Coordinates of C-alpha atoms in Angstrom, one line a residue:
M1 CA -0.4 0.2 -0.1
A2 CA 2.7 2.3 1.2
K3 CA 4.2 1.6 -2.5
T4 CA 0.9 2.0 -4.2
T5 CA 0.6 5.4 -2.0
S6 CA 4.5 6.7 -3.2
R7 CA 4.1 5.6 -7.2
R8 CA 0.8 7.9 -7.3
G9 CA 2.9 10.2 -4.8
Q10 CA 5.6 10.5 -7.3
G11 CA 2.5 10.5 -10.4
D12 CA 0.8 13.8 -9.1
A13 CA 4.4 15.4 -8.7
N14 CA 5.3 15.2 -12.6
T15 CA 2.1 15.9 -13.1
A16 CA 1.6 19.4 -11.5
N17 CA 5.1 20.1 -12.6
A18 CA 4.4 19.8 -16.5
L19 CA 1.1 21.6 -15.7
A20 CA 3.6 24.6 -14.2
Q21 CA 5.7 24.4 -17.6
I22 CA 2.7 24.3 -19.3
A23 CA 1.0 27.7 -17.6
E24 CA 4.3 29.1 -17.8
L25 CA 4.5 28.7 -21.9
G26 CA 1.3 30.0 -21.8
G27 CA -0.3 26.7 -22.9
K28 CA 2.1 25.9 -24.6
M29 CA 3.9 22.0 -24.3
P30 CA 7.3 22.6 -23.4
P31 CA 9.7 21.1 -26.3
Q32 CA 10.2 17.3 -25.2
A33 CA 10.6 14.2 -27.3
L34 CA 9.4 11.4 -25.1
D35 CA 8.9 8.8 -27.9
F36 CA 13.3 9.9 -28.7
E37 CA 13.5 9.2 -24.9
R38 CA 12.2 5.5 -24.5
S39 CA 13.6 4.9 -27.7
V40 CA 17.3 5.5 -26.5
L41 CA 16.7 4.1 -22.6
G42 CA 14.9 1.0 -23.9
A43 CA 18.3 0.3 -26.5
L44 CA 20.6 0.7 -23.6
L45 CA 18.8 -1.2 -21.6
M46 CA 18.8 -4.2 -24.7
E47 CA 22.4 -3.2 -26.2
H48 CA 25.0 -3.8 -23.9
D49 CA 27.6 -1.3 -25.7
A50 CA 25.1 1.5 -27.1
L51 CA 26.1 3.3 -23.6
Q52 CA 28.9 4.3 -25.6
N53 CA 27.8 6.2 -28.1
V54 CA 25.3 8.2 -26.2
V55 CA 27.0 9.2 -22.7
E56 CA 29.3 12.0 -24.8
I57 CA 26.2 13.3 -25.7
L58 CA 23.5 13.1 -23.5
K59 CA 23.6 13.7 -19.4
P60 CA 20.8 12.8 -17.5
E61 CA 19.0 16.6 -17.1
H62 CA 18.8 16.3 -20.6
F63 CA 15.4 14.0 -20.5
Y64 CA 12.5 15.2 -20.4
L65 CA 10.5 13.2 -18.1
E66 CA 12.2 12.9 -14.6
Q67 CA 11.4 9.1 -14.3
H68 CA 14.3 8.7 -17.5
Q69 CA 16.5 11.0 -15.3
R70 CA 16.7 8.1 -12.6
I71 CA 16.7 5.2 -14.9
Y72 CA 20.0 7.2 -17.7
S73 CA 21.6 8.3 -13.8
A74 CA 21.3 4.5 -12.9
M75 CA 23.0 3.3 -16.1
M76 CA 25.9 6.0 -16.2
R77 CA 26.7 5.2 -12.6
L78 CA 26.6 1.1 -14.2
N79 CA 28.8 2.4 -16.8
T80 CA 31.2 3.9 -14.0
K81 CA 31.2 0.6 -12.1
M82 CA 32.2 -1.7 -15.9
M83 CA 28.8 -3.3 -15.7
P84 CA 26.2 -3.7 -18.2
C85 CA 23.4 -1.6 -18.4
D86 CA 20.7 -4.8 -18.5
M87 CA 16.8 -4.5 -16.6
L88 CA 17.8 -6.6 -13.8
L89 CA 21.4 -4.5 -13.2
V90 CA 20.0 -0.8 -13.5
M91 CA 16.9 -2.1 -11.3
D92 CA 19.0 -3.6 -8.1
E93 CA 21.2 0.0 -8.8
L94 CA 17.7 2.3 -8.5
K95 CA 17.0 0.2 -5.4
K96 CA 20.1 0.8 -3.6
T97 CA 19.7 4.8 -3.7
N98 CA 16.2 4.2 -2.6
E99 CA 14.5 5.4 -6.4
F100 CA 13.1 2.1 -7.8
E101 CA 9.8 3.3 -7.2
D102 CA 10.4 7.0 -8.2
A103 CA 11.4 5.9 -11.6
G104 CA 8.2 4.3 -11.7
G105 CA 9.3 0.4 -11.0
L106 CA 9.6 -2.5 -13.2
K107 CA 6.7 -1.5 -14.6
M108 CA 8.5 1.7 -16.2
L109 CA 11.8 -1.0 -17.0
V110 CA 9.7 -3.5 -18.6
S111 CA 8.0 -1.2 -20.7
L112 CA 10.9 0.2 -21.4
S113 CA 12.2 -3.0 -22.8
K114 CA 9.2 -4.0 -24.9
E115 CA 9.1 -1.0 -27.4
A116 CA 13.3 -1.0 -27.0
P117 CA 14.2 -0.2 -31.1
N118 CA 17.2 -1.2 -32.5
A119 CA 20.4 0.7 -31.6
V120 CA 21.9 1.3 -34.9
N121 CA 19.9 5.1 -34.5
I122 CA 20.7 5.1 -31.2
E123 CA 22.9 8.5 -31.6
L124 CA 21.0 10.3 -33.4
H125 CA 18.0 9.7 -31.4
A126 CA 20.3 11.0 -28.5
R127 CA 21.1 13.9 -30.7
I128 CA 17.4 14.7 -31.1
I129 CA 16.9 14.5 -26.4
F130 CA 19.7 16.7 -27.0
Q131 CA 18.4 19.5 -29.1
K132 CA 14.9 18.7 -26.8
F133 CA 16.8 19.9 -23.8
L134 CA 18.6 22.5 -25.6
Q135 CA 15.4 24.5 -26.9
R136 CA 14.1 23.3 -22.8
S137 CA 16.4 25.2 -21.8
L138 CA 16.2 28.9 -24.3
I139 CA 12.9 29.0 -23.3
H140 CA 14.2 29.5 -19.2
L141 CA 16.3 31.4 -19.7
G142 CA 14.1 34.1 -21.8
T143 CA 11.7 33.8 -18.9
R144 CA 14.3 34.8 -16.4
M145 CA 15.3 37.7 -18.8
Q146 CA 12.2 38.7 -18.8
E147 CA 11.6 39.0 -15.1
G148 CA 14.7 40.5 -14.9
G149 CA 13.5 43.1 -16.8
F150 CA 10.0 43.8 -15.1
D151 CA 11.5 43.8 -11.7
D152 CA 12.8 47.2 -10.7
S153 CA 14.8 46.2 -7.3
K154 CA 17.7 44.8 -9.6
D155 CA 20.2 46.1 -10.9
V156 CA 20.2 46.0 -14.7
E157 CA 23.9 45.3 -15.0
D158 CA 23.1 42.4 -12.3
T159 CA 20.4 41.2 -14.5
L160 CA 22.5 41.1 -18.0
Q161 CA 25.7 39.3 -16.0
E162 CA 24.2 36.6 -15.0
A163 CA 21.9 36.4 -18.5
E164 CA 25.0 36.5 -20.3
S165 CA 26.4 34.2 -17.7
D166 CA 23.5 31.5 -18.2
L167 CA 24.1 31.8 -22.4
F168 CA 27.2 31.5 -22.7
E169 CA 27.4 27.4 -20.3
L170 CA 25.0 27.0 -22.6
A171 CA 26.9 27.9 -25.8
Q172 CA 29.5 26.0 -23.9
G173 CA 28.1 23.4 -23.5
S174 CA 26.3 22.7 -27.3
M175 CA 30.0 22.7 -28.6
K176 CA 31.4 19.1 -28.8
K177 CA 33.3 17.8 -31.8
D178 CA 33.3 14.0 -32.2
V179 CA 35.9 11.4 -32.6
I180 CA 37.3 10.8 -36.1
Q181 CA 39.6 8.2 -37.7
I182 CA 43.0 9.0 -38.4
A183 CA 43.3 8.6 -42.2
P184 CA 41.1 12.2 -42.7
V185 CA 43.1 14.0 -40.3
I186 CA 46.5 13.0 -41.8
A187 CA 45.1 13.3 -45.1
D188 CA 44.3 17.4 -44.4
A189 CA 48.1 17.6 -43.3
I190 CA 49.6 15.9 -46.5
K191 CA 47.5 18.7 -48.2
Q192 CA 49.2 21.6 -45.4
M193 CA 52.2 20.4 -46.1
Q194 CA 51.9 20.3 -50.2
A195 CA 50.5 23.9 -50.1
A196 CA 53.2 24.8 -47.7
A197 CA 55.6 23.6 -49.9
Q198 CA 54.2 25.3 -53.2
R199 CA 54.9 28.1 -50.7
K200 CA 57.8 30.6 -52.1
D201 CA 58.7 31.7 -48.5
N202 CA 58.3 27.9 -47.2
L203 CA 56.7 29.1 -44.4
S204 CA 52.8 26.9 -43.7
G205 CA 51.7 29.6 -41.7
L206 CA 50.6 33.4 -41.6
P207 CA 54.1 35.1 -42.3
S208 CA 54.3 37.9 -39.1
G209 CA 56.5 40.7 -41.6
F210 CA 59.1 39.6 -39.2
P211 CA 62.1 36.5 -41.1
G212 CA 63.8 36.0 -38.7
I213 CA 60.5 35.1 -36.6
D214 CA 59.1 33.3 -39.4
K215 CA 61.9 30.9 -39.2
V216 CA 61.2 29.4 -36.6
T217 CA 57.5 29.2 -36.5
S218 CA 57.2 28.9 -39.7
G219 CA 54.7 31.7 -39.5
W220 CA 52.1 31.4 -36.9
Q221 CA 49.9 28.8 -37.5
P222 CA 46.2 28.4 -37.5
S223 CA 44.2 26.9 -34.0
T224 CA 47.3 28.7 -31.9
M225 CA 47.5 31.0 -29.3
V226 CA 50.7 32.7 -29.1
V227 CA 51.0 34.7 -25.7
I228 CA 53.7 37.6 -26.2
A229 CA 54.6 38.9 -22.5
A230 CA 56.3 41.7 -21.3
R231 CA 56.8 44.2 -17.5
P232 CA 55.0 47.9 -19.1
A233 CA 57.4 50.1 -21.3
M234 CA 59.5 47.3 -23.4
G235 CA 56.8 47.6 -26.4
K236 CA 54.4 45.4 -26.4
T237 CA 51.7 47.2 -28.2
A238 CA 55.1 48.6 -30.6
F239 CA 55.3 45.4 -31.7
V240 CA 52.0 43.6 -32.4
L241 CA 51.2 46.8 -34.3
S242 CA 54.2 46.7 -36.3
M243 CA 53.7 42.8 -37.2
A244 CA 49.5 43.6 -37.5
R245 CA 50.8 46.4 -40.1
R246 CA 52.9 44.9 -41.4
M247 CA 51.1 41.3 -42.1
A248 CA 47.9 43.6 -43.4
M249 CA 49.8 45.6 -45.7
D250 CA 52.3 43.5 -47.3
Y251 CA 50.8 40.5 -47.0
N252 CA 47.1 41.3 -47.0
V253 CA 46.1 39.5 -44.0
P254 CA 43.7 40.5 -42.7
V255 CA 44.0 40.8 -38.4
A256 CA 41.7 41.8 -36.5
I257 CA 43.5 43.9 -33.3
F258 CA 41.3 44.2 -30.1
S259 CA 42.5 46.8 -27.5
L260 CA 41.3 46.9 -24.2
E261 CA 44.1 49.4 -22.9
M262 CA 44.3 52.7 -25.5
S263 CA 42.0 53.8 -27.9
N264 CA 41.4 53.3 -31.7
V265 CA 42.0 57.0 -32.3
E266 CA 45.7 56.0 -30.6
L267 CA 46.4 52.8 -32.3
V268 CA 46.1 54.6 -35.5
K269 CA 48.7 57.6 -35.1
R270 CA 51.2 54.8 -33.6
M271 CA 50.7 52.7 -37.0
L272 CA 50.9 56.9 -38.8
V273 CA 54.2 57.3 -37.2
A274 CA 56.0 53.8 -37.7
E275 CA 54.4 54.2 -41.7
T276 CA 55.5 57.5 -42.6
E277 CA 58.4 58.2 -39.9
I278 CA 57.2 61.3 -38.7
P279 CA 57.9 61.3 -35.2
M280 CA 54.9 60.8 -32.8
E281 CA 54.9 65.2 -31.3
K282 CA 54.3 66.3 -34.5
I283 CA 51.3 63.1 -35.7
K284 CA 49.9 64.6 -32.4
N285 CA 50.1 68.3 -32.8
G286 CA 50.2 68.3 -36.5
R287 CA 53.0 70.9 -37.5
L288 CA 54.2 69.1 -40.7
T289 CA 56.3 70.6 -42.9
T290 CA 55.2 70.9 -46.6
D291 CA 57.6 67.6 -47.7
E292 CA 55.6 66.0 -44.7
W293 CA 52.5 66.7 -45.7
Q294 CA 53.5 65.0 -48.8
H295 CA 55.2 61.9 -47.4
F296 CA 51.7 61.4 -45.2
N297 CA 49.4 62.0 -48.6
Q298 CA 51.8 59.4 -50.0
C299 CA 51.0 56.6 -47.1
M300 CA 48.1 56.8 -46.8
P301 CA 46.3 54.9 -49.4
R302 CA 48.9 51.5 -47.9
L303 CA 47.4 52.2 -44.3
Q304 CA 43.3 52.9 -45.6
Q305 CA 43.1 50.2 -47.3
A306 CA 44.7 47.3 -45.7
P307 CA 42.5 44.4 -43.9
L308 CA 42.8 45.7 -40.3
F309 CA 39.7 46.1 -38.5
I310 CA 40.1 47.9 -34.5
D311 CA 38.1 47.4 -30.9
D312 CA 38.6 49.2 -28.7
T313 CA 36.4 48.0 -26.5
P314 CA 37.0 48.4 -22.4
G315 CA 37.2 45.4 -20.4
L316 CA 35.4 43.0 -22.7
S317 CA 34.3 39.4 -21.8
V318 CA 35.8 36.1 -22.8
F319 CA 32.1 35.8 -23.8
D320 CA 31.3 40.1 -26.0
L321 CA 34.9 38.8 -27.7
R322 CA 33.6 35.2 -29.1
S323 CA 30.2 37.0 -31.0
K324 CA 32.4 39.9 -32.2
A325 CA 35.2 37.7 -33.5
R326 CA 32.7 35.1 -35.0
I327 CA 31.2 38.2 -37.3
L328 CA 34.4 39.1 -38.0
H329 CA 35.2 35.5 -39.1
K330 CA 32.7 34.9 -41.1
K331 CA 31.7 38.7 -42.8
H332 CA 35.9 40.1 -43.1
Q333 CA 37.7 36.2 -43.4
I334 CA 39.8 37.4 -40.2
K335 CA 42.6 35.1 -40.5
C336 CA 44.5 36.2 -37.5
I337 CA 43.2 37.9 -34.1
I338 CA 45.3 40.0 -31.5
I339 CA 44.8 41.3 -28.2
D340 CA 45.9 43.6 -26.1
Y341 CA 46.0 42.9 -23.4
L342 CA 44.7 39.7 -21.7
Q343 CA 44.7 40.5 -18.0
L344 CA 42.7 43.2 -18.6
M345 CA 39.8 41.3 -20.5
T346 CA 36.6 40.2 -17.8
A347 CA 34.8 36.7 -17.6
A348 CA 32.0 37.2 -17.8
G349 CA 29.2 34.9 -18.0
M350 CA 31.6 32.4 -16.3
R351 CA 31.2 33.0 -13.3
P352 CA 35.2 33.1 -11.6
G353 CA 36.1 31.8 -7.6
S354 CA 39.2 34.3 -7.6
R355 CA 41.5 36.8 -10.6
Q356 CA 43.5 33.3 -10.6
E357 CA 40.8 31.5 -11.6
E358 CA 39.0 34.1 -13.9
V359 CA 42.8 35.2 -15.8
S360 CA 42.2 30.8 -16.5
M361 CA 39.2 30.6 -17.8
I362 CA 40.0 33.2 -20.5
S363 CA 43.5 32.2 -21.1
R364 CA 41.0 28.8 -22.2
S365 CA 38.3 30.4 -23.8
L366 CA 40.7 32.0 -26.3
K367 CA 42.3 28.5 -26.8
G368 CA 39.4 27.4 -27.8
L369 CA 38.2 29.7 -29.4
A370 CA 41.4 30.1 -31.2
K371 CA 40.1 26.3 -32.1
E372 CA 37.0 27.0 -33.5
L373 CA 38.6 29.3 -35.9
E374 CA 41.0 27.8 -37.0
I375 CA 42.7 30.7 -37.0
P376 CA 46.3 32.2 -34.8
I377 CA 45.1 33.8 -31.4
I378 CA 47.9 36.3 -30.2
A379 CA 47.1 37.7 -26.9
L380 CA 49.7 39.7 -24.6
S381 CA 50.3 39.7 -21.2
Q382 CA 51.9 41.2 -18.6
L383 CA 55.1 39.6 -16.4
N384 CA 55.3 39.8 -12.4
R385 CA 57.2 41.6 -10.2
N386 CA 59.8 39.6 -10.2
V387 CA 61.6 40.0 -13.7
E388 CA 62.9 43.7 -11.4
Q389 CA 63.6 41.7 -8.2
R390 CA 65.6 39.6 -10.0
G391 CA 69.4 39.7 -11.6
N392 CA 72.2 42.4 -10.7
E393 CA 75.5 43.8 -12.6
K394 CA 77.4 40.6 -12.3
S395 CA 74.2 38.7 -13.8
G396 CA 74.5 41.1 -16.8
A397 CA 72.0 41.5 -19.6
D398 CA 70.9 38.1 -18.8
G399 CA 69.9 39.2 -15.2
K400 CA 66.8 40.5 -16.4
R401 CA 65.9 38.1 -18.8
P402 CA 62.1 36.8 -18.0
Q403 CA 61.1 33.4 -17.1
L404 CA 57.8 31.5 -17.6
S405 CA 57.1 31.8 -14.5
D406 CA 57.5 35.8 -14.4
L407 CA 53.7 35.3 -16.6
R408 CA 51.1 37.1 -14.2
E409 CA 48.3 36.1 -12.1
S410 CA 47.9 32.7 -13.9
G411 CA 49.5 29.4 -14.4
A412 CA 47.2 28.6 -16.6
I413 CA 48.5 30.9 -19.2
E414 CA 51.7 29.1 -19.7
Q415 CA 49.9 25.7 -19.6
D416 CA 47.2 26.9 -22.2
A417 CA 49.1 28.1 -24.9
D418 CA 50.8 26.7 -27.4
M419 CA 53.7 29.4 -27.5
V420 CA 54.8 32.2 -25.0
C421 CA 57.2 34.7 -26.0
F422 CA 58.4 37.7 -24.3
I423 CA 60.0 40.5 -25.4
H424 CA 62.8 42.0 -23.7
R425 CA 65.3 45.2 -24.2
P426 CA 68.2 45.0 -22.0
E427 CA 68.3 48.9 -22.5
Y428 CA 65.6 50.2 -20.6
Y429 CA 68.0 48.3 -17.7
G430 CA 71.1 50.2 -18.4
I431 CA 72.7 47.3 -19.6
K432 CA 74.8 48.3 -23.1
Q433 CA 76.7 45.6 -24.3
D434 CA 76.1 41.3 -23.6
A435 CA 78.4 39.0 -22.8
E436 CA 80.3 39.0 -26.0
G437 CA 81.0 42.8 -26.1
N438 CA 77.8 43.7 -28.8
S439 CA 75.7 46.6 -28.4
L440 CA 72.4 46.5 -27.3
V441 CA 72.0 50.0 -27.7
G442 CA 68.4 50.2 -29.9
K443 CA 67.9 46.8 -29.7
G444 CA 64.9 43.9 -28.5
Q445 CA 65.1 40.5 -28.7
F446 CA 62.1 38.0 -29.0
I447 CA 62.7 36.0 -27.1
I448 CA 60.4 32.3 -27.7
A449 CA 60.7 30.6 -24.2
K450 CA 58.0 27.5 -25.1
H451 CA 57.3 26.5 -28.3
R452 CA 54.8 23.6 -28.7
S453 CA 55.4 22.8 -32.4
G454 CA 59.0 23.7 -32.8
G455 CA 62.4 25.4 -31.3
L456 CA 63.4 27.9 -28.8
D457 CA 65.1 30.5 -29.9
D458 CA 66.5 34.2 -29.6
I459 CA 65.5 36.7 -32.3
L460 CA 67.4 40.0 -32.3
M461 CA 64.8 43.3 -34.0
N462 CA 65.9 46.5 -34.0
F463 CA 63.9 49.3 -31.4
K464 CA 63.5 52.5 -33.1
A465 CA 61.5 54.6 -29.9
E466 CA 60.7 57.7 -31.6
L467 CA 58.5 55.9 -34.1
V468 CA 57.3 53.2 -31.5
R469 CA 58.1 50.8 -34.8
F470 CA 60.2 47.4 -34.3
D471 CA 62.0 46.1 -37.5
D472 CA 63.7 43.1 -37.9
A473 CA 67.5 43.0 -37.6
S474 CA 68.4 40.1 -40.0
S475 CA 66.7 42.0 -43.2
E476 CA 65.2 45.5 -42.5
S477 CA 67.6 47.3 -44.8
L478 CA 66.4 44.8 -47.6
Q479 CA 62.9 45.6 -46.9
V480 CA 61.2 47.3 -49.6
K481 CA 57.9 49.5 -50.0
P482 CA 55.7 49.4 -52.6
K483 CA 55.0 52.8 -53.8
A484 CA 51.9 54.5 -52.7
Q485 CA 50.1 56.5 -55.9
P486 CA 49.6 59.5 -54.5
M487 CA 46.4 61.6 -53.7
T488 CA 44.6 64.9 -54.4
S489 CA 43.6 66.4 -50.6
Q490 CA 40.1 66.4 -52.7
E491 CA 40.5 62.4 -53.7
F492 CA 41.8 62.0 -50.2
I493 CA 39.0 63.7 -47.8
S494 CA 36.8 62.2 -50.8
S495 CA 37.7 58.5 -49.6
S496 CA 38.2 59.3 -46.1
L497 CA 34.5 60.8 -45.8
N498 CA 33.4 58.6 -48.9
T499 CA 32.0 62.1 -50.6
T500 CA 32.3 63.6 -54.1
P501 CA 35.2 64.8 -54.9
Q502 CA 34.2 68.8 -55.7
Q503 CA 37.4 71.7 -57.4
E504 CA 41.0 70.3 -56.3
L505 CA 43.2 72.7 -54.6
P506 CA 46.7 74.0 -55.7
K507 CA 49.9 72.6 -55.4
P508 CA 52.2 73.5 -51.9
D509 CA 54.6 74.9 -54.7
S510 CA 52.4 77.2 -56.8
G511 CA 53.6 80.3 -55.0
E512 CA 49.3 80.4 -54.8
V513 CA 49.8 80.5 -50.9
G514 CA 47.9 83.0 -48.9
E515 CA 48.7 87.0 -49.8
N516 CA 51.1 85.7 -52.7
A517 CA 53.9 85.1 -50.3
E518 CA 55.7 81.6 -49.4
P519 CA 54.4 80.3 -46.3
N520 CA 57.1 80.3 -43.4
L521 CA 57.9 76.5 -42.4
N522 CA 60.4 76.6 -40.1
D523 CA 57.9 77.0 -36.9
G524 CA 56.0 73.9 -38.5
A525 CA 52.7 75.3 -38.9
V526 CA 50.6 74.0 -41.5
P527 CA 50.6 76.2 -44.7
E528 CA 47.1 77.3 -45.8
F529 CA 46.5 77.3 -49.5
T530 CA 43.2 78.5 -51.4
A531 CA 41.1 76.5 -53.4
G532 CA 40.8 77.1 -56.9
Q533 CA 44.2 77.8 -58.3
G534 CA 46.1 74.6 -59.6
D535 CA 45.6 70.6 -59.8
G536 CA 48.1 69.5 -58.3
E537 CA 48.6 67.3 -55.1
F538 CA 47.9 69.0 -51.4
P539 CA 49.7 68.0 -49.0
F540 CA 46.3 67.1 -46.1

């Protein structure tokens, strides 16, 4: 009698839950696939090895009926014990946890066994069950968001963070890849080898614009996460901007830069300095000579036409980055992502317990994004103060040399990264020569400290502080930039603002300046020109 009462009570509870869900959805039935749930459970009871085909797809909470959830949980416990999932063992396992009657008792197990189809399509049936679970989860999430939107006592930012967290977890749970046999993987590897063999630069990945680095890495490889770390003022941003500019302008590689530290205008000004070789002070105040304006005008088309994309959202979360990266990859075929810098990102939507856990989550998410999009992700990182506290005059240039243990806030960065590199300028610490007596003035070292797919090395680079630019020390003199076609001022303004050119402005050397007098350029002021007096090139 007690068992009957318990079973009836459980049935009443299931009915109440179902009615509550229907009422919550305005009279609509929640998405479900009860026939497929019975089919999968029945097949598992009859086919002892079938569980291995669905254990990576389904979890107990993915089933709609609570009785089905209990039965599947018992099957998973048996699987953990390396035991088969026949009806008698499942019944015994349910009794051990006092769930036998709540799971529907013997009647439920017998009914599932009788309805068991062939297990051939069990994996497809399991995926349908999982899809229905995702639909129910989205509906539940939407309901919670609606309730939060109407709740005036709750901060809107908290509601957004909770919604972002739940949606991120849901998206993460739905991203799964199947195990594949090695043959097609070998075919892909051979295709990459053949493609690399046909390239004239002997690279298998994306060129960095630094031949010395490419010689060691064979280019930035797809699906890899590269961490470039340094202490403040070493030139992290200067290096990646030099690299991004060359990748986009010299090799036409679409690059996306996510800058959490500097604004997009500041980044572009740095690029202008590096490209035009006009000092930053003049770029900031705009006091260029006529020749400098002409040179500026000549350099602009290459930079304007470069496939560079900049996002300067402060405090960017991993969730936002993934969303933006996917859009850029689909819309603009982005081949490389640069993040400046990792510690400024947030793990909103991931509920970290501490800052170290947060950085670890960010690091793992970036690695996962690189694999998903099959592109390299280059993330800048800060180093802790151990570098400053280490070394003395006797230790020479190596005294302040960064180490993997210097990575700030989390050891997970070192573990997740396929490559860990350091930027080191001994000159910054007053070290002018190396152990062999070679000058280190104006030099920087690109230290490859971890390389999962290759060797380690130190690459010497030239650092031009006045141009905030790094150059490859071995091939700088051999690099010749293609000349851009000069533009008239109206063409330049038209291309920048997407307006229609009107009357062209005069040449700066036409002599028709102001009151027909030669401009005084000694003070660096921008000369004023009168429109309608000539059709020559205007220095912007």
